[in-house]
Structures are given as structure tokens and as C-alpha cells.
Amino acid sequence: MLETLLPILIFAALGLAVIGAWRRVRLWRQGRPSAVPLLKGLAAMPRRYLVDLHHVVGRDKVMSNTHVATAGGFVAAAVLMILVHGLGLGSSEALGGVLGWLLLAASAVMFVGSRFVARRRRNPPARLSRGPWMRLPKSLAAFSLGVFLITLPTVGLLPADFGHWLLALLLAAVVVWGLGEMVFGMTWGGPMKHAFAGALHLAFHRRAERFGEGNRSTGLKALDLDDEAAPLGVEKPADFTWNQLLGFDACVQCGRCEAVCPAFAAGQPLNPKKLIQDMVVGLAGGSDAKYAGSPHPSQGLGGKPVGEHHGTPHGPIVAPDAMTGGKALVDAETLWSCTTCRACVEECPMMIEHVDAIVDMRRHLTLERGQTPNKGAEVLDNLIATDNPGGFDPGSRLHWAADLELPLMADVKQAEVLLWLGDGAFDMRNQRTLRSLVKVLRAAGVEFAVLGTEERDSGDVARRLGDEATFQSLARRNIATLSKYRFRRIVTCDPHSFHVLGNEYGELGGNYEVFHHSTFIAELYDAGRLAFAPWKGGSVTYHDPCYLGRYNGEFDAPRNVLKALGIEVKEMERSGFRSRCCGGGGGAPITDIPGERRIPDMRMNDVKESGAELVAVGCPQCTAMLEGVVDATAEVRDIAELVADALVANAQMESPAAEAVDATRRSTGKTAEEVI
């Protein structure tokens, strides 16, 4: 009886899955066109799945091994099941036994994995979605156990006519359950939907350049402001590109993004997992009533409870009157709570680009509706009028350095290093950092110059607030200015400028070699051009700036500088790629969405728990946010300040490495920077 039923069940499930796949593809194709290499993407998908995705999943070893067992076992069991029971190869004398034993092994491995999933779901952490996901362990077990049992006669472990017809029907019911969830549900909807959408998302990812060892792609993509047919940002779900919609549908609802989001932890109205699920609701149309995860954490601060968000593919994501209330898919405050720290993106095992989506939606609110909240509009007006967000007189950019006699590019025309000051030049606190950096560069004999009043804001804050037009205006004028001069590299103590100049100006025609000051100082020390007195201060921890670490992968250079100073860093629990944001990125201090607590307060509590007396930083935004914490237990100092304080005079004369550099310079005629 089973021999007759099995091919029917298997191919019926496959047929329904194909219909479901066609239906889901139609949903994704509601989005805007996006050119992707289809065959190349499909060919690259296995490596992206087995290597790139599992590099992220592998951070949790237990879940990584569980995923290998369940996902790997399922794929192998499904293929072998089709061959053995669907196509009847199990009866083949040549192949039947071998394929049957392989199918038993694959289904057994999957069953073991399902037990680990069941253990995980017995008392799931808050970040995991419940609802339909709670039945997943049973469905995994039903599929694997059912396939295992029906294969036993194939390998001769049970008679071919084993069992009463009632037992056969019961076993068929188990197989139907497993096929329904694992095959039919993969394309029609359910916990396994992520497997189908996720595989295609990896193949047709919007940022294919992310894949490969050590690769990063973090720069925002430019809008074509000259294309009158293209929307300015994203107003409705259909304004996303089709592969962005595909990416949203790939969400596995694991909640890793939720667990690391600083805005969520601060009680602001943002849960990145909920936001992605809201986009899925908008993709298909309906409400969020069936959402089974953690809601936005601050419903009492203006966020609507689950069930009151509605959307359609061609309806607005944020209601036109969202600033005063209205029915929509997402509250405007949700979008403005994001610090763009990319912690969510870094942790996402499906490699979904949350920040891209948020900025796309901000672009519509800013460019089309003029609804940038709180001081946002004022800051954007200042950038347009004065080229800096504070509205300061552009001619005062170098007032802090009146006694330093900084060389100007307009005078020297060329230099080894262009020192990019950033808008910290208008901030009295950051001026101390800049003075320290100038002292370090001069101690190392670096030939540098500054743009002075020719320098404009890099455009970072305008772009993150959604004002792409102002960003591109600032960027193009900066590029035009830089094109007048010759320099080898740009050095800056601002990770935001570092990121924008190095990763986002290129799309507009400005390609530069950009160094964060910690990386450059580490290079100068390694070349023997700097020498330091031994550290005599207290214990020190280091705070990783998001735009230096997660955005650009620079975690080692700042720590190497601190090590060179004789400092043994006391790492915070959340450091490196999992560092907690200070709350200063993405224009968050400007939009100032209220929460239950402040993000910088949480970060300084991390510092306190480390026991450090001083926190070293490498970003003016981080310095401002952390120094603004009331009753902080640790001093905040920039790396440049620590280095400047520890400098030993005439380091070049005292260092053997520096003498070697100098000798090479004299013999080759190269500059010291070229020798390095």
C-alpha cells in the first residue's frame, strides 16, 4: 500500500511546492527591477550557503551543528527520498541497497538534529519567535522518522509487506505531515519558508560583494537623482528592489538582530526583527496580528501594539500623517530610532540588510515629505547653508589651530598625507584630539597638509538622515576640491568621514586611500617613527566605533597602538564585531527618539563592569556620547591623546627601525611614507 502511495504523496507535495514557489516569486517581483547574474548567482549559492552563511551561524557552535544536522540531513534525505521512493530506484538491485542505506543515514542525522531543536524550543530565549515555530521540532521529527521507517524495508531490515494497513495509514499520515511542513510549507508559508527564500536570497543578494573571505560591503548605494521615474527612497513595499523583498522573506525569525540592537535594548520603538516581518506583511498584504515574536519595546511611548499595523504592497509603509498618528505598516519613530550601527546586519545568519532598508525608507520621509523629526530639519538646513551640521561660520574651521601653523593644501599643492579634520574641528572637545594628532604626525616627521576652509562636511549625517541630495552635493564639491591637489592618502580621526570618503565617494567618482588615525599611528610605530614612554596610568578598556569596526573591519590597529603604549586592554563583554553602539551614529542624537534608557548610559555601564578606569576611543561621536554620561566611572580619552601624552622626543633618532627607514629613503630617493 505504501509503495503505491509514496510516489503520489511525494510528487503531489513537490507539485504544490512548485505552485507555491511561483506564487512567492510573483510576490517578490512586485519590487523594482534589479539586475543580477542569475546563473552566476545560482552557481555561487552553495558556497555562500556552506561557507559565508555558516561563518555567521558558526558563532553559536551548538546551533551551527544543529543546523548542519537538520538542514544537511533534510536536503540529502529529500533528494534520496525522491530517488528511492519517488522514482522507484529503491527496488533496483544495483542501487537500491546503497541509496536506501544513505537515506537511512541522512534521515537519522536529521532526526538527531530535530531533538536538539526540540531542546532549544523547550524554554526558548525571548528573541526567538514562537507561534508556528514551536511546532518545527515535531515537523522535523515527523519527516525524518517517517522517511526512516518507510525505508527500512528497502534495505531489508523489515519485510516488504511489513505492517497492518492501519499501521501503513498511520505511517502515511506521518509522512504527509512531514512533507507538508518541509516541502509544501517551504514555499507556501510556515517555519520552513526561510529555507527556500534564503537560498535564493544568497544567490541573488543585493550585495554580492559581501561574499568571500574577509569581504565587506557597507557603503550605502547612491540614488540616481536625475532619473525622474525612480522613486526618491521607499514609500511602499513595492518600491524596494525585488531582491530586497526576497531578502525580507528569508528572515528565519531567530532574533539575533533583536538581541544586539542598541535601540531595542534602550526601549526605543525599534525591533529589527519585527521591522523585517512588517515588510513581509506589506509584501503580501494584511496586518501584523500573527506576529509571534517580541513586539516593539516602547508601546507606551507611542508605538502601536501588535495587530494594529496594516499594509499592502502598493500602500504607504508610513502613513502620510505618521508624525501625528495614523494607520500604517510601520511607525515613523521606528525608522528614526536606528543608529545605523549594523549590529543587526553583522549578526543576521540570513545576511539581510536591515540598515539599507531603513535608510531607503528615511529617504522618502526626508526628500518627499520633509518629515525629519526634532532637530533633523535644522541640521539639514545648516548643511545646505554652511556646509556643516552645527551652522558654524565655515571660515572658523581652523580657529582652534591658529598657533599650530598648519600647512594648507592651497599653498603646498601636494603632500604625502591629507589630514581630514571633519566637523569635530568646530567642537572644543574634539579640538583636543586634533591637536594631539597633529603633535603625533609632526613627531613622526609626516609631511601633511589640511584643506582648511575648503573642507566641507563629508555628508555622512545627511545621508543617514535620508537627505541624499544634500549628501551628493557635499560629496561632489569635496571631490572637486580634492581633485585640485596631489596626496597619497587621507588620514582622519573620524570613522564616519573615514567610511564615507573611502567607501561611498567612489560611486560618485572620488576614489581615495583613506586611513583611520589609529591605523596610521600603528603603521608609524611599526616603522619605528614613534617611541613611547611606559604607561603609568590605570586600567584601560577600548570601545570599538561602529563605523571603524563593523563597517570597515578595523579591530586590531587601535589595540596594537594601546599595546605599544604598554597598555593591556581589559575587554568589555561586548567588544570587537559585537561591540555595543554608543548611540551617536545615523543621526540618532539629532532625531532623539525617546526610550526607557539612554544607549550611551548602557555602554558606560559595560565600561564599569570591565573594571577599567579609562576608556580609549577612536571617534569624536563616541567621545561626545560617552562623556555625556552622568556619573560615569571612567575617563574618556581618544587614542591620539594617549599617544601624544606618551611621546618620547626624537623618536626617529632613537629607533633602529627608523634609522633603517631613513637609510632606505636616502639610498632610493623615496619619501619615508613610500618606504613604509
XYZ file of C-alpha atoms in Angstrom:
676
model
C 0.000 0.000 0.000
C 2.776 2.429 0.925
C 4.646 1.579 -2.272
C 1.645 2.859 -4.197
C 1.008 5.889 -2.016
C 4.544 7.170 -1.641
C 5.191 8.336 -5.228
C 1.781 10.043 -5.232
C 2.465 11.797 -1.926
C 5.983 12.848 -2.879
C 5.147 14.254 -6.294
C 1.941 15.870 -5.064
C 3.973 17.696 -2.408
C 6.565 18.691 -4.997
C 3.862 19.906 -7.381
C 2.229 22.020 -4.701
C 5.651 23.346 -3.724
C 6.281 24.439 -7.312
C 2.941 26.265 -7.375
C 3.833 27.913 -4.064
C 7.251 28.887 -5.418
C 5.645 30.538 -8.445
C 3.304 32.407 -6.101
C 6.157 33.644 -3.894
C 8.244 34.692 -6.882
C 5.290 36.788 -8.053
C 5.208 38.478 -4.655
C 8.914 39.324 -4.854
C 8.645 40.549 -8.425
C 6.307 43.316 -7.278
C 9.512 45.143 -6.332
C 11.555 47.331 -8.632
C 13.935 45.712 -11.131
C 17.427 44.786 -10.003
C 19.907 43.316 -12.448
C 21.529 40.175 -11.067
C 23.576 37.467 -12.819
C 21.084 34.616 -12.471
C 23.278 31.684 -13.470
C 26.361 33.035 -11.738
C 24.352 33.660 -8.586
C 22.881 30.161 -8.578
C 26.335 28.681 -9.122
C 27.723 30.703 -6.214
C 24.847 29.857 -3.877
C 26.236 26.559 -2.475
C 29.492 28.187 -1.391
C 27.685 31.201 0.037
C 25.433 28.864 1.990
C 28.075 26.428 3.206
C 30.835 28.965 3.890
C 29.637 32.561 4.239
C 26.334 31.839 5.962
C 27.823 29.203 8.228
C 30.607 31.587 9.197
C 27.875 33.615 10.926
C 25.849 30.643 12.160
C 29.066 29.073 13.487
C 29.403 31.730 16.182
C 26.964 29.565 18.152
C 28.598 26.129 17.883
C 25.624 24.165 19.215
C 23.173 25.794 16.811
C 25.677 25.550 13.980
C 25.995 21.790 14.424
C 22.240 21.509 14.845
C 21.692 23.378 11.600
C 24.181 21.169 9.776
C 22.324 18.095 11.005
C 18.806 19.311 10.271
C 19.393 21.270 7.058
C 22.046 18.947 5.650
C 20.078 15.885 6.659
C 16.901 17.263 5.109
C 18.477 18.151 1.760
C 20.146 14.755 1.499
C 17.048 12.887 2.694
C 14.724 14.797 0.340
C 16.865 14.077 -2.740
C 17.361 10.423 -1.801
C 13.660 10.018 -0.960
C 12.714 11.181 -4.451
C 15.171 8.712 -5.986
C 14.348 5.753 -3.753
C 10.618 6.096 -3.163
C 9.516 8.559 -5.833
C 11.317 7.157 -8.853
C 11.431 3.607 -7.530
C 15.213 3.214 -7.556
C 14.940 1.517 -4.164
C 13.901 -1.653 -5.973
C 16.985 -1.612 -8.158
C 19.404 -4.392 -7.293
C 22.405 -2.266 -8.256
C 21.472 0.957 -6.483
C 18.603 0.179 -4.152
C 20.627 -1.017 -1.200
C 23.222 1.745 -1.361
C 20.677 4.521 -1.805
C 18.491 3.041 0.890
C 21.301 2.960 3.451
C 22.278 6.521 2.555
C 18.665 7.606 3.022
C 18.534 5.913 6.419
C 21.721 7.715 7.460
C 20.503 11.125 6.258
C 17.120 10.801 7.965
C 18.773 9.585 11.174
C 21.096 12.598 11.224
C 18.124 14.879 10.645
C 16.214 13.222 13.477
C 19.114 13.784 15.877
C 19.186 17.442 14.833
C 15.437 17.712 15.444
C 15.960 16.621 19.052
C 18.391 19.487 19.604
C 15.841 21.873 18.078
C 13.211 20.461 20.442
C 15.522 21.023 23.381
C 16.077 24.603 22.265
C 12.342 25.188 21.929
C 11.512 23.723 25.329
C 12.426 27.007 27.006
C 13.261 29.384 24.163
C 15.045 32.703 24.746
C 12.897 35.813 24.360
C 14.423 36.690 21.000
C 13.036 33.551 19.294
C 9.605 33.765 17.679
C 7.021 31.351 18.966
C 3.662 30.587 17.328
C 4.140 28.289 14.311
C 7.836 27.975 15.120
C 7.022 25.928 18.205
C 5.819 23.065 16.004
C 9.057 22.989 13.998
C 10.791 20.295 16.126
C 7.775 17.996 15.716
C 7.676 18.581 11.966
C 11.388 17.882 11.609
C 10.993 14.712 13.645
C 7.901 13.615 11.677
C 9.666 13.982 8.333
C 12.903 12.300 9.395
C 11.246 9.496 11.371
C 8.662 8.839 8.688
C 11.286 8.645 5.951
C 13.452 6.401 8.138
C 10.646 3.927 8.815
C 9.413 3.646 5.227
C 12.987 3.000 4.091
C 13.645 0.066 6.440
C 12.031 -2.481 4.065
C 14.126 -1.088 1.200
C 17.369 -2.202 2.857
C 15.899 -5.486 4.053
C 15.669 -4.651 7.750
C 11.915 -5.256 7.617
C 9.807 -7.402 5.304
C 8.449 -5.640 2.245
C 4.868 -6.401 3.325
C 5.520 -5.337 6.925
C 2.629 -3.945 8.947
C -1.132 -3.881 9.034
C -2.976 -1.465 6.753
C -3.805 0.712 9.783
C -0.119 0.973 10.544
C 0.529 1.815 6.911
C -2.073 4.584 7.027
C -0.613 5.933 10.270
C 2.843 5.934 8.766
C 1.495 7.635 5.634
C -0.073 10.321 7.822
C 3.288 10.978 9.472
C 4.946 11.210 6.053
C 2.230 13.604 4.853
C 2.779 15.780 7.928
C 6.497 15.911 7.269
C 6.086 16.540 3.555
C 3.500 19.228 4.218
C 5.729 21.221 6.547
C 9.098 20.558 4.961
C 8.219 20.698 1.250
C 4.786 22.273 0.758
C 5.291 24.767 3.596
C 8.688 25.795 2.265
C 7.071 27.871 -0.462
C 3.521 28.454 0.795
C 4.485 29.761 4.212
C 5.492 28.469 7.613
C 8.669 27.967 9.605
C 10.492 26.396 6.628
C 9.776 29.312 4.274
C 13.178 30.754 5.094
C 14.917 27.744 3.508
C 13.515 28.388 0.028
C 13.671 32.194 0.166
C 17.013 32.128 1.981
C 18.752 30.011 -0.639
C 17.604 32.322 -3.441
C 18.452 35.380 -1.330
C 22.047 34.176 -1.092
C 22.114 33.569 -4.841
C 20.650 36.962 -5.799
C 21.857 39.072 -2.877
C 21.774 42.822 -3.392
C 25.360 42.991 -2.140
C 27.044 40.065 -3.852
C 30.384 41.675 -2.995
C 29.817 40.732 0.671
C 30.618 37.118 -0.049
C 34.132 35.728 0.167
C 36.698 35.584 2.929
C 37.216 38.962 4.572
C 34.910 40.771 2.147
C 32.767 43.676 3.285
C 30.223 45.847 1.567
C 28.855 48.523 3.867
C 28.575 51.721 1.836
C 25.064 52.908 1.083
C 24.059 52.777 -2.568
C 23.513 56.125 -4.264
C 20.160 57.276 -5.622
C 20.029 58.362 -9.250
C 18.671 61.835 -8.630
C 18.483 62.531 -12.372
C 16.069 59.649 -13.024
C 12.651 61.264 -12.758
C 10.932 57.875 -12.988
C 12.791 56.428 -9.980
C 11.247 56.997 -6.541
C 13.148 59.127 -4.049
C 13.533 56.466 -1.410
C 10.959 53.844 -0.482
C 7.358 54.866 0.166
C 5.682 51.476 -0.248
C 6.923 47.864 -0.191
C 6.852 47.684 -3.988
C 9.460 50.490 -4.089
C 12.108 48.114 -2.744
C 14.018 46.127 -5.342
C 12.717 42.614 -5.886
C 15.779 41.026 -4.300
C 15.364 43.215 -1.212
C 11.822 41.833 -0.858
C 13.265 38.359 -1.329
C 15.733 39.091 1.473
C 12.939 40.120 3.853
C 11.092 36.874 3.091
C 14.244 34.924 4.008
C 14.079 36.009 7.672
C 14.316 32.986 9.974
C 12.982 34.997 12.962
C 15.907 33.892 15.133
C 16.005 37.308 16.820
C 19.788 37.692 16.742
C 19.274 41.194 15.371
C 16.881 41.972 18.197
C 19.361 40.757 20.825
C 22.133 43.123 19.680
C 20.096 46.183 18.662
C 21.026 49.153 20.895
C 17.707 50.908 20.233
C 15.739 47.820 21.262
C 17.842 47.471 24.420
C 17.222 51.142 25.196
C 13.460 50.650 24.980
C 13.012 52.689 21.818
C 10.290 51.731 19.327
C 12.534 49.581 17.128
C 12.866 45.833 16.891
C 14.775 44.974 13.697
C 13.199 41.510 13.524
C 9.708 42.976 13.818
C 10.570 45.584 11.182
C 11.597 42.894 8.684
C 8.431 40.912 9.450
C 6.412 44.100 8.888
C 7.972 44.293 5.426
C 6.888 40.688 4.785
C 3.351 41.636 5.829
C 3.451 44.553 3.416
C 4.793 42.292 0.695
C 1.737 40.009 0.869
C -0.774 42.478 2.324
C -2.559 42.250 5.657
C -1.741 43.027 9.277
C 0.875 42.016 11.817
C -1.696 40.230 14.009
C 0.047 36.857 13.512
C 3.478 38.137 14.505
C 4.743 35.749 17.194
C 7.914 37.462 18.389
C 8.817 40.259 20.769
C 6.935 43.487 19.977
C 8.439 46.937 19.860
C 9.704 47.591 23.382
C 8.095 51.002 23.906
C 4.433 50.751 23.020
C 3.742 53.091 25.917
C 5.899 55.734 24.233
C 3.781 55.934 21.114
C 4.275 52.576 19.422
C 1.141 50.697 18.390
C 0.589 47.197 19.790
C 0.836 44.097 17.610
C -2.201 43.743 15.395
C -2.672 47.430 14.626
C -0.159 47.712 11.790
C -1.603 47.194 8.306
C -0.083 47.378 4.850
C -0.257 46.382 1.207
C 2.415 46.097 -1.500
C 1.344 49.392 -3.034
C 0.240 51.233 0.092
C 2.425 53.583 2.151
C 4.706 51.971 4.723
C 4.476 55.020 6.968
C 1.133 56.829 6.955
C 1.260 60.313 5.374
C 0.201 61.810 8.701
C 2.516 59.489 10.634
C 4.011 62.283 12.733
C 0.583 62.890 14.275
C -0.697 59.330 14.123
C -2.361 57.170 11.515
C -2.809 53.581 10.363
C 0.252 52.207 8.588
C 2.674 49.314 8.388
C 5.481 50.977 10.372
C 5.601 53.931 12.764
C 7.959 56.715 11.693
C 9.606 56.647 15.142
C 10.697 53.074 14.439
C 12.789 54.205 11.473
C 14.281 57.199 13.282
C 15.352 55.104 16.291
C 18.055 53.302 14.287
C 21.683 54.303 14.929
C 22.784 52.539 11.692
C 25.368 50.622 13.747
C 24.941 47.454 11.604
C 24.940 45.169 14.635
C 21.768 43.602 13.228
C 23.361 43.035 9.818
C 26.533 41.608 11.363
C 24.568 39.026 13.366
C 21.949 38.057 10.778
C 22.513 34.430 9.667
C 20.483 35.092 6.511
C 22.618 38.155 5.694
C 19.642 40.533 5.463
C 20.449 44.237 5.013
C 18.308 45.965 7.650
C 20.168 49.291 7.544
C 19.822 49.666 3.771
C 16.062 49.232 4.122
C 15.785 51.737 6.966
C 17.759 54.421 5.133
C 15.741 53.798 1.964
C 12.545 54.496 3.916
C 14.096 57.528 5.629
C 14.951 58.932 2.208
C 11.274 59.075 1.299
C 10.311 60.710 4.598
C 13.024 63.354 4.235
C 13.116 64.048 0.498
C 9.421 63.665 -0.353
C 7.621 64.564 2.868
C 10.091 66.762 4.727
C 9.353 64.820 7.911
C 12.779 64.581 9.534
C 11.951 64.803 13.262
C 13.218 67.054 16.055
C 16.444 68.871 15.049
C 16.790 66.935 11.803
C 15.431 69.659 9.556
C 17.602 72.295 11.261
C 20.748 70.219 10.797
C 19.991 69.624 7.126
C 19.345 73.343 6.614
C 22.689 74.102 8.285
C 24.486 71.679 5.966
C 22.979 73.386 2.956
C 23.725 76.905 4.223
C 27.102 76.498 5.946
C 28.479 73.100 4.858
C 28.497 71.881 8.472
C 25.689 70.472 10.662
C 26.188 72.952 13.500
C 25.637 76.030 11.350
C 29.065 77.452 12.250
C 30.834 80.046 10.132
C 32.842 77.972 7.608
C 35.680 80.463 7.956
C 36.167 79.454 11.583
C 37.111 75.834 10.814
C 40.791 76.446 11.701
C 40.417 78.905 14.568
C 41.393 76.197 17.061
C 44.726 75.763 15.267
C 45.764 79.399 14.970
C 49.001 78.672 16.861
C 49.847 75.449 15.022
C 50.594 76.950 11.603
C 49.052 74.007 9.782
C 50.143 73.773 6.131
C 47.273 74.335 3.691
C 46.853 72.293 0.530
C 46.027 75.514 -1.297
C 49.566 76.674 -0.549
C 51.623 73.475 -0.862
C 49.531 71.856 -3.648
C 50.748 68.371 -2.713
C 51.590 66.351 0.383
C 52.072 62.769 1.435
C 49.077 62.945 3.762
C 45.908 64.985 3.582
C 44.632 65.385 7.140
C 40.827 65.417 7.046
C 39.634 67.339 10.094
C 35.920 66.576 9.963
C 33.278 68.621 11.724
C 34.971 67.866 15.025
C 37.015 70.931 14.123
C 34.098 73.018 15.421
C 33.853 71.091 18.699
C 36.047 72.204 21.593
C 36.383 68.674 22.944
C 37.441 67.153 19.636
C 39.847 70.009 19.004
C 41.969 68.484 21.775
C 42.059 65.231 19.812
C 43.021 67.034 16.614
C 45.815 68.941 18.360
C 47.115 65.646 19.741
C 47.024 64.054 16.288
C 48.930 66.980 14.781
C 51.549 66.577 17.516
C 51.900 62.877 16.700
C 52.223 63.469 12.956
C 54.916 66.062 13.500
C 56.775 63.837 15.957
C 56.868 61.128 13.274
C 58.039 63.554 10.602
C 54.939 63.080 8.441
C 54.517 65.514 5.575
C 50.868 66.545 5.793
C 48.522 69.382 4.947
C 44.872 70.296 5.529
C 42.175 71.746 3.314
C 41.254 74.372 5.870
C 38.203 76.386 4.880
C 37.959 74.396 1.624
C 36.895 71.314 3.580
C 33.176 70.666 3.852
C 31.183 68.163 5.838
C 31.665 64.664 4.412
C 27.887 64.283 4.102
C 27.604 61.283 6.419
C 24.864 62.663 8.652
C 22.846 63.991 5.696
C 22.929 60.601 4.001
C 21.939 58.689 7.137
C 19.061 61.101 7.728
C 17.851 60.320 4.222
C 18.841 63.574 2.502
C 20.629 62.011 -0.455
C 20.523 65.266 -2.417
C 22.493 67.200 0.206
C 24.918 64.304 0.612
C 25.645 64.153 -3.101
C 26.034 67.935 -3.281
C 28.584 67.924 -0.434
C 30.373 64.891 -1.814
C 30.712 66.245 -5.342
C 32.059 69.576 -4.086
C 34.555 67.806 -1.831
C 35.618 65.585 -4.733
C 36.103 68.660 -6.922
C 38.258 70.252 -4.230
C 40.353 67.126 -3.692
C 40.931 66.780 -7.431
C 42.954 70.011 -7.383
C 45.673 68.543 -5.173
C 48.069 65.616 -5.038
C 48.345 63.370 -1.997
C 48.933 59.690 -1.328
C 46.420 59.097 1.402
C 43.803 60.742 3.581
C 44.058 60.372 7.360
C 41.209 61.251 9.711
C 40.266 60.641 13.338
C 36.555 60.478 12.410
C 35.392 56.933 11.448
C 32.271 58.379 9.812
C 34.329 60.542 7.440
C 36.768 57.652 7.029
C 33.933 55.379 5.926
C 32.180 57.848 3.635
C 35.364 59.052 1.914
C 36.705 55.542 1.482
C 33.552 53.585 0.686
C 30.847 55.922 -0.592
C 32.584 58.648 -2.578
C 33.824 56.108 -5.123
C 30.371 55.710 -6.665
C 30.425 59.470 -7.336
C 33.909 59.489 -8.821
C 36.125 60.032 -5.766
C 38.478 57.118 -5.099
C 40.960 57.577 -2.284
C 43.184 55.612 0.061
C 41.771 56.556 3.449
C 43.249 55.692 6.858
C 41.773 55.986 10.298
C 44.277 57.698 12.581
C 44.687 54.581 14.745
C 45.710 52.530 11.706
C 48.148 55.213 10.566
C 49.662 55.613 14.044
C 50.112 51.823 14.270
C 51.887 51.917 10.926
C 54.165 54.756 12.037
C 55.036 52.880 15.233
C 55.803 49.662 13.359
C 58.124 51.664 11.094
C 59.990 52.941 14.156
C 58.955 56.535 13.664
C 57.336 56.837 17.090
C 58.583 55.898 20.551
C 56.553 55.962 23.744
C 57.233 56.293 27.444
C 55.881 53.368 29.522
C 52.230 53.607 30.525
C 51.816 54.612 34.150
C 48.075 55.113 34.238
C 45.306 52.838 35.465
C 43.380 50.053 33.764
C 42.083 50.725 30.253
C 39.344 49.285 28.052
C 38.695 50.083 24.403
C 35.365 50.961 22.772
C 35.082 49.895 19.112
C 33.392 52.585 16.990
C 30.742 51.025 14.750
C 31.923 52.817 11.617
C 35.504 51.675 12.162
C 34.835 48.126 13.358
C 31.673 46.619 11.924
C 31.650 48.861 8.865
C 35.328 48.524 7.962
C 36.696 45.569 9.885
C 39.389 47.516 11.752
C 39.620 45.995 15.200
C 43.343 45.287 15.577
C 45.095 48.605 14.856
C 43.667 50.539 17.835
C 44.514 47.663 20.162
C 48.006 47.423 18.686
C 48.548 51.110 19.424
C 47.394 50.641 23.003
C 49.682 47.612 23.320
C 52.578 49.709 22.017
C 51.824 52.187 24.791
C 52.240 49.368 27.292
C 48.515 49.089 27.954
C 46.857 45.714 28.471
C 43.288 46.224 27.349
C 40.541 44.925 29.641
C 37.984 43.918 27.065
C 34.325 44.581 27.675
C 31.916 41.675 27.279
C 30.630 43.272 24.100
C 33.674 44.203 22.050
C 35.033 43.687 18.559
C 32.341 42.953 15.995
C 29.835 42.632 18.841
C 30.673 45.996 20.382
C 27.685 47.941 21.676
C 26.979 51.185 19.820
C 27.490 54.465 21.692
C 24.213 55.798 20.263
C 25.853 58.560 18.205
C 25.507 57.218 14.652
C 22.834 57.537 11.994
C 21.746 60.957 13.200
C 20.205 59.355 16.309
C 21.232 62.224 18.646
C 19.536 64.603 16.199
C 16.248 62.746 15.770
C 16.317 61.957 19.536
C 13.557 59.353 19.744
C 12.717 58.760 23.433
C 13.237 55.389 25.085
C 13.330 53.865 28.531
C 17.079 54.495 28.924
C 19.978 56.051 27.014
C 22.266 53.986 24.797
C 25.494 55.711 25.977
C 24.485 55.020 29.591
C 24.310 51.312 28.758
C 27.717 51.459 27.103
C 29.328 53.205 30.052
C 27.810 50.528 32.256
C 29.688 47.998 30.101
C 32.847 50.002 30.829
C 32.069 49.960 34.539
C 31.591 46.190 34.521
C 35.007 45.766 32.906
C 36.578 47.497 35.909
C 38.526 49.915 33.699
C 39.372 53.391 34.926
C 39.742 54.790 31.413
C 38.004 54.018 28.129
C 40.022 54.620 24.967
C 38.022 55.703 21.925
C 38.723 56.491 18.302
C 35.724 58.558 17.239
C 34.547 62.091 18.069
C 30.911 60.921 18.128
C 31.763 58.203 20.643
C 33.731 60.682 22.746
C 30.801 63.103 22.871
C 28.237 60.416 23.685
C 30.273 58.658 26.379
C 31.453 61.882 28.032
C 27.835 62.969 28.208
C 27.014 60.156 30.640
C 26.245 61.469 34.115
C 28.179 59.897 36.996
C 30.497 57.975 34.662
C 33.100 55.907 36.497
C 35.768 56.059 33.759
C 37.603 58.821 31.933
C 37.190 59.026 28.148
C 40.311 59.666 26.028
C 40.957 59.429 22.319
C 43.811 57.191 21.200
C 45.570 60.204 19.687
C 45.564 61.913 23.080
C 47.067 58.876 24.785
C 49.759 58.621 22.118
C 50.587 62.327 22.247
C 50.972 62.179 26.031
C 53.345 59.208 25.787
C 55.608 60.525 23.019
C 59.338 60.360 23.576
C 61.272 63.200 21.933
C 63.453 62.455 18.894
C 61.915 59.043 18.385
C 63.304 58.875 14.857
C 66.889 59.292 16.107
C 66.470 56.728 18.870
C 64.739 53.966 16.891
C 66.805 51.399 14.920
C 63.788 50.744 12.714
C 63.519 54.433 11.936
C 67.205 54.551 11.059
C 66.652 51.686 8.623
C 63.731 53.552 7.048
C 65.858 56.695 6.795
C 68.744 54.789 5.208
C 66.432 53.259 2.608
C 64.927 56.664 1.934
C 68.352 58.198 1.285
C 69.511 55.352 -0.962
C 66.353 55.126 -3.071
C 65.230 58.741 -3.133
C 61.771 57.733 -1.908
C 59.858 59.514 0.812
C 59.560 57.964 4.253
C 55.895 57.175 3.623
C 56.785 55.332 0.392
C 59.408 53.290 2.232
C 56.806 52.324 4.868
